[in-house]
Amino acid sequence: MSKKILIEGTHSQYMKSAAEEIDLLQRGNVEEIRNHFYVYSLNSPEAQRLLVETDNKELILLHHEFHPVAWHKDIRRLLEEKGYIPPQDDSPEYTARMHKVFRTWMAVNLYYSNKSFPNVVMGALSDQLLASGDTDIPPRLSEEYELRLLDSGNWEKIRRYGRVHQWRPRARLKFIKLGNIRALFLYLQYFKFYGDEEETALIELGCSPLTWLYTSYYHIGKAARNLIKASGNPYIWKQVVLLEYMYEQPYIKKFGSIRNWEKQLSKSFDKKYFRHIP
C-alpha cells in the first residue's frame, strides 16, 4: 500500500499582480512570503519598496538569492545603501567585459548547435556558464567530494554549488533526503530529479509547495504518482493526470487540438475521479 502523504492546497504558486504582491507583504505571513519567493520575484516597484521598508533581512536576502536581477534600479540602489547587497560595478571596464561575454554567449547560441559538443549535457553546461558572465563558478566535484560537501552542512556553499552543477546520483539522493527546502527550491530553478527513488524521496519530505512545483514542471514516475493519488488531494492529482496525458498525440488528433483535448480530459477527470484516464 502506498504511503499517504498530506499535500495541502489547491494549486501551485502563481505570478501575482502588483495589488496581490502588496497584499502578500502586508499580511505578514513569513512562510507564505517565503514560499512565493522560492518560485516568483516581486515584480512591482511598489511591492519591492514595501519589502525594503519592512527591513526583514532574511526575506530581502532570500529574494535576492533567488531573483538577483529582478530589482528595479532605484530599489537596488536603496539596498546597496543599506548594505544588504554589494554595489553594482558600473565602471566602463566592467561594462566592456560584460558586453564581450554577452557577445560570446550570443555567438555560441547563433552559430553552434548541441552537436558541436560531445553530448547535450556539455552543450547545455557551456551555455549556462557563458550566460553566467564571469562570475566565480565553483568547480565540478567528483561524487565523493559532493558527498563530503553535503556532510559539511555549509548550506551557503551547497546552494551555490547546486545552482550551477547537477548533483551526481548518490549525492543527489542524499541532497534530497537532507530536506533543506530552500536549497531544493533553488536547485529546481535549473535542474530536476530522476527515477522513482529520488521523486518519492522529494514527495515524502511533506513540503506541499515543493511537491506542487515539481509536479507542475515534470512528468513523474508511477511510484510518485501513487503517492500523489494516495494523498487524497484531488487538485494536485488532477494536475498530475493532465500533465501525464494531455500531450498524447492520438487524442490531440481525435479532438482537433491540444486545447480541446485538455478540456475533454479535464471533464473526464471530474466525472471519473481517481479512475484510469483514459
mmCIF file of C-alpha atoms in Angstrom:
data_model
loop_
_atom_site.group_PDB
_atom_site.id
_atom_site.type_symbol
_atom_site.label_atom_id
_atom_site.label_comp_id
_atom_site.label_asym_id
_atom_site.label_seq_id
_atom_site.Cartn_x
_atom_site.Cartn_y
_atom_site.Cartn_z
ATOM 1 C CA MET A 1 0.000 0.000 0.000
ATOM 2 C CA SER A 2 1.241 3.478 -0.863
ATOM 3 C CA LYS A 3 2.360 5.684 1.993
ATOM 4 C CA LYS A 4 -0.111 8.533 2.472
ATOM 5 C CA ILE A 5 1.451 11.982 2.312
ATOM 6 C CA LEU A 6 -0.539 15.049 3.300
ATOM 7 C CA ILE A 7 -0.470 17.562 0.445
ATOM 8 C CA GLU A 8 -2.191 20.857 1.148
ATOM 9 C CA GLY A 9 -3.502 23.485 -1.248
ATOM 10 C CA THR A 10 -5.465 23.672 -4.478
ATOM 11 C CA HIS A 11 -2.814 24.998 -6.871
ATOM 12 C CA SER A 12 0.869 25.747 -7.247
ATOM 13 C CA GLN A 13 2.348 29.214 -6.796
ATOM 14 C CA TYR A 14 1.300 31.740 -9.441
ATOM 15 C CA MET A 15 2.646 35.104 -10.545
ATOM 16 C CA LYS A 16 0.833 37.821 -8.630
ATOM 17 C CA SER A 17 -0.435 41.252 -9.692
ATOM 18 C CA ALA A 18 1.001 44.355 -8.023
ATOM 19 C CA ALA A 19 -2.003 44.545 -5.689
ATOM 20 C CA GLU A 20 -1.639 40.870 -4.755
ATOM 21 C CA GLU A 21 2.091 41.313 -4.083
ATOM 22 C CA ILE A 22 1.396 44.229 -1.722
ATOM 23 C CA ASP A 23 -1.374 42.259 -0.005
ATOM 24 C CA LEU A 24 1.016 39.323 0.457
ATOM 25 C CA LEU A 25 3.563 41.534 2.200
ATOM 26 C CA GLN A 26 1.004 43.416 4.306
ATOM 27 C CA ARG A 27 -0.469 40.181 5.660
ATOM 28 C CA GLY A 28 2.996 39.459 7.013
ATOM 29 C CA ASN A 29 2.820 35.648 6.882
ATOM 30 C CA VAL A 30 6.550 34.920 6.607
ATOM 31 C CA GLU A 31 6.105 31.310 5.478
ATOM 32 C CA GLU A 32 3.674 32.374 2.738
ATOM 33 C CA ILE A 33 6.038 35.116 1.564
ATOM 34 C CA ARG A 34 8.987 32.736 1.623
ATOM 35 C CA ASN A 35 7.113 30.131 -0.437
ATOM 36 C CA HIS A 36 6.258 32.771 -3.031
ATOM 37 C CA PHE A 37 9.861 33.976 -3.276
ATOM 38 C CA TYR A 38 11.009 30.393 -3.808
ATOM 39 C CA VAL A 39 9.194 30.496 -7.152
ATOM 40 C CA TYR A 40 8.475 34.114 -8.155
ATOM 41 C CA SER A 41 10.018 37.513 -7.599
ATOM 42 C CA LEU A 42 8.192 40.680 -6.634
ATOM 43 C CA ASN A 43 7.689 42.437 -9.957
ATOM 44 C CA SER A 44 6.147 45.752 -8.967
ATOM 45 C CA PRO A 45 8.407 48.540 -7.650
ATOM 46 C CA GLU A 46 5.767 49.348 -5.006
ATOM 47 C CA ALA A 47 5.967 45.832 -3.554
ATOM 48 C CA GLN A 48 9.756 45.809 -3.711
ATOM 49 C CA ARG A 49 9.910 49.121 -1.839
ATOM 50 C CA LEU A 50 7.479 47.796 0.764
ATOM 51 C CA LEU A 51 9.723 44.750 1.270
ATOM 52 C CA VAL A 52 12.735 47.002 1.828
ATOM 53 C CA GLU A 53 10.745 49.145 4.268
ATOM 54 C CA THR A 54 9.854 46.084 6.356
ATOM 55 C CA ASP A 55 13.614 45.729 6.912
ATOM 56 C CA ASN A 56 13.257 41.949 7.140
ATOM 57 C CA LYS A 57 16.813 40.999 6.233
ATOM 58 C CA GLU A 58 16.057 37.284 5.897
ATOM 59 C CA LEU A 59 13.311 37.856 3.320
ATOM 60 C CA ILE A 60 15.288 40.514 1.428
ATOM 61 C CA LEU A 61 18.333 38.249 1.104
ATOM 62 C CA LEU A 62 16.119 35.296 0.160
ATOM 63 C CA HIS A 63 14.538 37.353 -2.638
ATOM 64 C CA HIS A 64 17.993 38.455 -3.790
ATOM 65 C CA GLU A 65 19.370 34.915 -3.822
ATOM 66 C CA PHE A 66 16.520 33.570 -5.934
ATOM 67 C CA HIS A 67 15.925 36.642 -8.122
ATOM 68 C CA PRO A 68 19.109 38.769 -8.152
ATOM 69 C CA VAL A 69 18.277 40.566 -11.403
ATOM 70 C CA ALA A 70 14.643 41.318 -10.538
ATOM 71 C CA TRP A 71 15.256 44.500 -8.536
ATOM 72 C CA HIS A 72 14.182 47.810 -10.022
ATOM 73 C CA LYS A 73 17.117 50.181 -10.348
ATOM 74 C CA ASP A 74 16.131 52.575 -7.563
ATOM 75 C CA ILE A 75 15.269 49.699 -5.221
ATOM 76 C CA ARG A 76 18.612 48.067 -5.875
ATOM 77 C CA ARG A 77 20.364 51.350 -5.099
ATOM 78 C CA LEU A 78 18.441 51.547 -1.826
ATOM 79 C CA LEU A 79 19.505 48.010 -0.901
ATOM 80 C CA GLU A 80 23.117 48.874 -1.698
ATOM 81 C CA GLU A 81 22.907 51.930 0.564
ATOM 82 C CA LYS A 82 21.538 49.778 3.388
ATOM 83 C CA GLY A 83 24.389 47.312 2.894
ATOM 84 C CA TYR A 84 22.163 44.347 2.052
ATOM 85 C CA ILE A 85 23.782 43.703 -1.326
ATOM 86 C CA PRO A 86 27.168 44.749 -2.756
ATOM 87 C CA PRO A 87 27.284 47.808 -5.012
ATOM 88 C CA GLN A 88 26.934 47.097 -8.691
ATOM 89 C CA ASP A 89 30.090 47.671 -10.687
ATOM 90 C CA ASP A 90 29.195 50.319 -13.285
ATOM 91 C CA SER A 91 32.773 51.012 -14.378
ATOM 92 C CA PRO A 92 33.489 51.222 -18.121
ATOM 93 C CA GLU A 93 35.920 48.297 -17.787
ATOM 94 C CA TYR A 94 33.302 46.023 -16.208
ATOM 95 C CA THR A 95 30.660 47.074 -18.750
ATOM 96 C CA ALA A 96 33.031 46.334 -21.637
ATOM 97 C CA ARG A 97 33.842 42.927 -20.166
ATOM 98 C CA MET A 98 30.145 42.058 -19.788
ATOM 99 C CA HIS A 99 29.466 43.155 -23.375
ATOM 100 C CA LYS A 100 32.215 40.802 -24.529
ATOM 101 C CA VAL A 101 30.780 37.929 -22.511
ATOM 102 C CA PHE A 102 27.301 38.626 -23.894
ATOM 103 C CA ARG A 103 28.567 38.699 -27.490
ATOM 104 C CA THR A 104 30.338 35.375 -26.921
ATOM 105 C CA TRP A 105 27.167 33.857 -25.488
ATOM 106 C CA MET A 106 25.153 35.140 -28.452
ATOM 107 C CA ALA A 107 27.697 33.777 -30.934
ATOM 108 C CA VAL A 108 27.605 30.316 -29.354
ATOM 109 C CA ASN A 109 23.800 30.275 -29.487
ATOM 110 C CA LEU A 110 23.677 31.559 -33.071
ATOM 111 C CA TYR A 111 26.450 29.542 -34.707
ATOM 112 C CA TYR A 112 26.790 26.350 -32.683
ATOM 113 C CA SER A 113 24.398 23.501 -32.043
ATOM 114 C CA ASN A 114 24.420 20.836 -29.349
ATOM 115 C CA LYS A 115 26.018 18.562 -31.950
ATOM 116 C CA SER A 116 29.142 20.716 -31.675
ATOM 117 C CA PHE A 117 29.660 19.308 -28.167
ATOM 118 C CA PRO A 118 30.379 15.730 -27.003
ATOM 119 C CA ASN A 119 26.808 15.458 -25.723
ATOM 120 C CA VAL A 120 23.718 17.538 -24.982
ATOM 121 C CA VAL A 121 24.656 17.955 -21.321
ATOM 122 C CA MET A 122 28.023 19.512 -22.212
ATOM 123 C CA GLY A 123 26.309 21.856 -24.655
ATOM 124 C CA ALA A 124 23.804 22.979 -22.025
ATOM 125 C CA LEU A 125 26.549 23.416 -19.415
ATOM 126 C CA SER A 126 28.609 25.523 -21.821
ATOM 127 C CA ASP A 127 25.605 27.755 -22.454
ATOM 128 C CA GLN A 128 24.907 28.059 -18.731
ATOM 129 C CA LEU A 129 28.485 29.012 -17.868
ATOM 130 C CA LEU A 130 28.615 31.615 -20.632
ATOM 131 C CA ALA A 131 25.270 33.043 -19.538
ATOM 132 C CA SER A 132 26.622 33.459 -16.014
ATOM 133 C CA GLY A 133 29.178 36.010 -17.232
ATOM 134 C CA ASP A 134 32.498 35.940 -15.453
ATOM 135 C CA THR A 135 31.040 35.158 -12.047
ATOM 136 C CA ASP A 136 33.011 32.843 -9.800
ATOM 137 C CA ILE A 137 31.782 29.373 -10.763
ATOM 138 C CA PRO A 138 32.587 26.639 -8.208
ATOM 139 C CA PRO A 139 34.499 23.740 -9.837
ATOM 140 C CA ARG A 140 32.722 20.497 -10.688
ATOM 141 C CA LEU A 141 33.401 17.942 -7.950
ATOM 142 C CA SER A 142 33.629 14.169 -8.013
ATOM 143 C CA GLU A 143 30.757 12.282 -6.416
ATOM 144 C CA GLU A 144 32.833 11.575 -3.300
ATOM 145 C CA TYR A 145 33.621 15.262 -2.842
ATOM 146 C CA GLU A 146 29.976 16.174 -3.452
ATOM 147 C CA LEU A 147 29.036 13.827 -0.608
ATOM 148 C CA ARG A 148 31.647 15.483 1.598
ATOM 149 C CA LEU A 149 30.246 18.896 0.735
ATOM 150 C CA LEU A 150 26.788 17.731 1.788
ATOM 151 C CA ASP A 151 28.236 16.318 5.022
ATOM 152 C CA SER A 152 29.808 19.694 5.784
ATOM 153 C CA GLY A 153 26.443 21.289 6.492
ATOM 154 C CA ASN A 154 27.617 24.518 4.856
ATOM 155 C CA TRP A 155 24.328 25.325 3.152
ATOM 156 C CA GLU A 156 25.540 28.543 1.588
ATOM 157 C CA LYS A 157 28.215 26.584 -0.319
ATOM 158 C CA ILE A 158 25.818 23.720 -1.005
ATOM 159 C CA ARG A 159 23.207 26.063 -2.510
ATOM 160 C CA ARG A 160 25.830 27.864 -4.571
ATOM 161 C CA TYR A 161 27.221 24.602 -5.948
ATOM 162 C CA GLY A 162 23.752 23.238 -6.776
ATOM 163 C CA ARG A 163 22.922 26.414 -8.644
ATOM 164 C CA VAL A 164 25.493 25.711 -11.373
ATOM 165 C CA HIS A 165 26.124 21.948 -11.180
ATOM 166 C CA GLN A 166 23.799 18.997 -11.267
ATOM 167 C CA TRP A 167 24.490 16.708 -8.324
ATOM 168 C CA ARG A 168 25.791 13.254 -9.184
ATOM 169 C CA PRO A 169 23.391 10.340 -8.461
ATOM 170 C CA ARG A 170 24.353 9.307 -4.906
ATOM 171 C CA ALA A 171 24.870 12.906 -3.840
ATOM 172 C CA ARG A 172 21.583 13.941 -5.479
ATOM 173 C CA LEU A 173 19.578 11.429 -3.430
ATOM 174 C CA LYS A 174 21.357 12.481 -0.248
ATOM 175 C CA PHE A 175 20.744 16.133 -1.125
ATOM 176 C CA ILE A 176 17.001 15.443 -1.331
ATOM 177 C CA LYS A 177 16.862 13.432 1.891
ATOM 178 C CA LEU A 178 18.662 16.147 3.847
ATOM 179 C CA GLY A 179 15.471 18.110 3.259
ATOM 180 C CA ASN A 180 16.781 21.671 3.051
ATOM 181 C CA ILE A 181 13.729 23.233 1.392
ATOM 182 C CA ARG A 182 15.465 26.454 0.381
ATOM 183 C CA ALA A 183 18.277 24.567 -1.358
ATOM 184 C CA LEU A 184 15.831 22.243 -3.103
ATOM 185 C CA PHE A 185 13.734 25.091 -4.493
ATOM 186 C CA LEU A 186 16.873 26.861 -5.706
ATOM 187 C CA TYR A 187 18.133 23.671 -7.374
ATOM 188 C CA LEU A 188 14.831 23.259 -9.217
ATOM 189 C CA GLN A 189 15.355 26.590 -10.949
ATOM 190 C CA TYR A 190 17.917 24.790 -13.115
ATOM 191 C CA PHE A 191 17.698 21.013 -12.708
ATOM 192 C CA LYS A 192 15.300 18.143 -11.996
ATOM 193 C CA PHE A 193 15.360 14.782 -10.226
ATOM 194 C CA TYR A 194 15.347 11.313 -11.766
ATOM 195 C CA GLY A 195 13.746 7.949 -11.086
ATOM 196 C CA ASP A 196 11.337 6.592 -8.507
ATOM 197 C CA GLU A 197 13.704 6.770 -5.541
ATOM 198 C CA GLU A 198 14.516 10.462 -5.988
ATOM 199 C CA GLU A 199 10.965 11.538 -6.826
ATOM 200 C CA THR A 200 9.389 9.660 -3.917
ATOM 201 C CA ALA A 201 12.083 10.966 -1.535
ATOM 202 C CA LEU A 202 11.163 14.507 -2.609
ATOM 203 C CA ILE A 203 7.418 13.993 -2.096
ATOM 204 C CA GLU A 204 7.949 12.183 1.225
ATOM 205 C CA LEU A 205 9.552 15.340 2.632
ATOM 206 C CA GLY A 206 5.964 16.525 3.008
ATOM 207 C CA CYS A 207 6.560 20.064 1.747
ATOM 208 C CA SER A 208 3.355 20.838 -0.144
ATOM 209 C CA PRO A 209 4.622 23.909 -2.094
ATOM 210 C CA LEU A 210 7.668 21.929 -3.241
ATOM 211 C CA THR A 211 5.531 18.980 -4.367
ATOM 212 C CA TRP A 212 3.151 21.312 -6.203
ATOM 213 C CA LEU A 213 6.032 22.977 -8.002
ATOM 214 C CA TYR A 214 7.720 19.749 -9.032
ATOM 215 C CA THR A 215 4.551 18.089 -10.302
ATOM 216 C CA SER A 216 3.651 21.204 -12.287
ATOM 217 C CA TYR A 217 7.054 21.139 -14.037
ATOM 218 C CA TYR A 218 7.625 17.465 -14.772
ATOM 219 C CA HIS A 219 6.060 14.157 -15.686
ATOM 220 C CA ILE A 220 6.578 11.882 -12.706
ATOM 221 C CA GLY A 221 7.003 8.124 -12.480
ATOM 222 C CA LYS A 222 4.480 5.556 -11.290
ATOM 223 C CA ALA A 223 5.745 5.416 -7.689
ATOM 224 C CA ALA A 224 5.486 9.179 -7.317
ATOM 225 C CA ARG A 225 2.059 9.181 -8.970
ATOM 226 C CA ASN A 226 0.871 6.593 -6.444
ATOM 227 C CA LEU A 227 1.941 8.860 -3.585
ATOM 228 C CA ILE A 228 0.100 11.802 -5.134
ATOM 229 C CA LYS A 229 -3.039 9.755 -5.713
ATOM 230 C CA ALA A 230 -2.951 8.307 -2.192
ATOM 231 C CA SER A 231 -2.682 11.798 -0.710
ATOM 232 C CA GLY A 232 -6.379 12.299 -1.371
ATOM 233 C CA ASN A 233 -5.855 15.827 -2.701
ATOM 234 C CA PRO A 234 -7.955 15.889 -5.895
ATOM 235 C CA TYR A 235 -6.471 19.165 -7.141
ATOM 236 C CA ILE A 236 -2.851 18.064 -7.320
ATOM 237 C CA TRP A 237 -3.868 14.622 -8.594
ATOM 238 C CA LYS A 238 -5.771 16.306 -11.420
ATOM 239 C CA GLN A 239 -2.674 18.364 -12.259
ATOM 240 C CA VAL A 240 -0.604 15.178 -12.463
ATOM 241 C CA VAL A 241 -3.171 13.415 -14.646
ATOM 242 C CA LEU A 242 -3.492 16.354 -17.046
ATOM 243 C CA LEU A 243 0.268 16.694 -17.446
ATOM 244 C CA GLU A 244 0.632 12.939 -17.941
ATOM 245 C CA TYR A 245 -1.938 12.610 -20.728
ATOM 246 C CA MET A 246 -2.544 15.993 -22.354
ATOM 247 C CA TYR A 247 0.268 15.633 -24.918
ATOM 248 C CA GLU A 248 -0.884 12.226 -26.216
ATOM 249 C CA GLN A 249 -0.913 12.736 -29.984
ATOM 250 C CA PRO A 250 -3.756 10.290 -30.874
ATOM 251 C CA TYR A 251 -6.147 12.190 -28.582
ATOM 252 C CA ILE A 252 -4.955 15.604 -29.744
ATOM 253 C CA LYS A 253 -5.659 14.449 -33.293
ATOM 254 C CA LYS A 254 -9.029 12.976 -32.320
ATOM 255 C CA PHE A 255 -10.264 16.168 -30.628
ATOM 256 C CA GLY A 256 -8.727 18.572 -33.141
ATOM 257 C CA SER A 257 -6.290 20.461 -30.882
ATOM 258 C CA ILE A 258 -4.402 20.184 -27.628
ATOM 259 C CA ARG A 259 -6.750 22.745 -26.068
ATOM 260 C CA ASN A 260 -9.853 20.698 -26.990
ATOM 261 C CA TRP A 261 -8.231 17.504 -25.728
ATOM 262 C CA GLU A 262 -7.248 19.177 -22.446
ATOM 263 C CA LYS A 263 -10.852 20.321 -21.927
ATOM 264 C CA GLN A 264 -12.158 16.818 -22.617
ATOM 265 C CA LEU A 265 -9.557 15.256 -20.342
ATOM 266 C CA SER A 266 -10.445 17.679 -17.562
ATOM 267 C CA LYS A 267 -14.141 16.822 -17.885
ATOM 268 C CA SER A 268 -13.350 13.108 -17.855
ATOM 269 C CA PHE A 269 -11.292 13.531 -14.708
ATOM 270 C CA ASP A 270 -14.063 15.397 -12.923
ATOM 271 C CA LYS A 271 -16.543 12.629 -13.791
ATOM 272 C CA LYS A 272 -14.253 9.682 -13.046
ATOM 273 C CA TYR A 273 -12.204 10.931 -10.090
ATOM 274 C CA PHE A 274 -9.394 8.501 -9.260
ATOM 275 C CA ARG A 275 -10.244 6.199 -12.151
ATOM 276 C CA HIS A 276 -7.934 5.371 -15.048
ATOM 277 C CA ILE A 277 -7.949 8.127 -17.681
ATOM 278 C CA PRO A 278 -8.308 7.285 -20.490
#
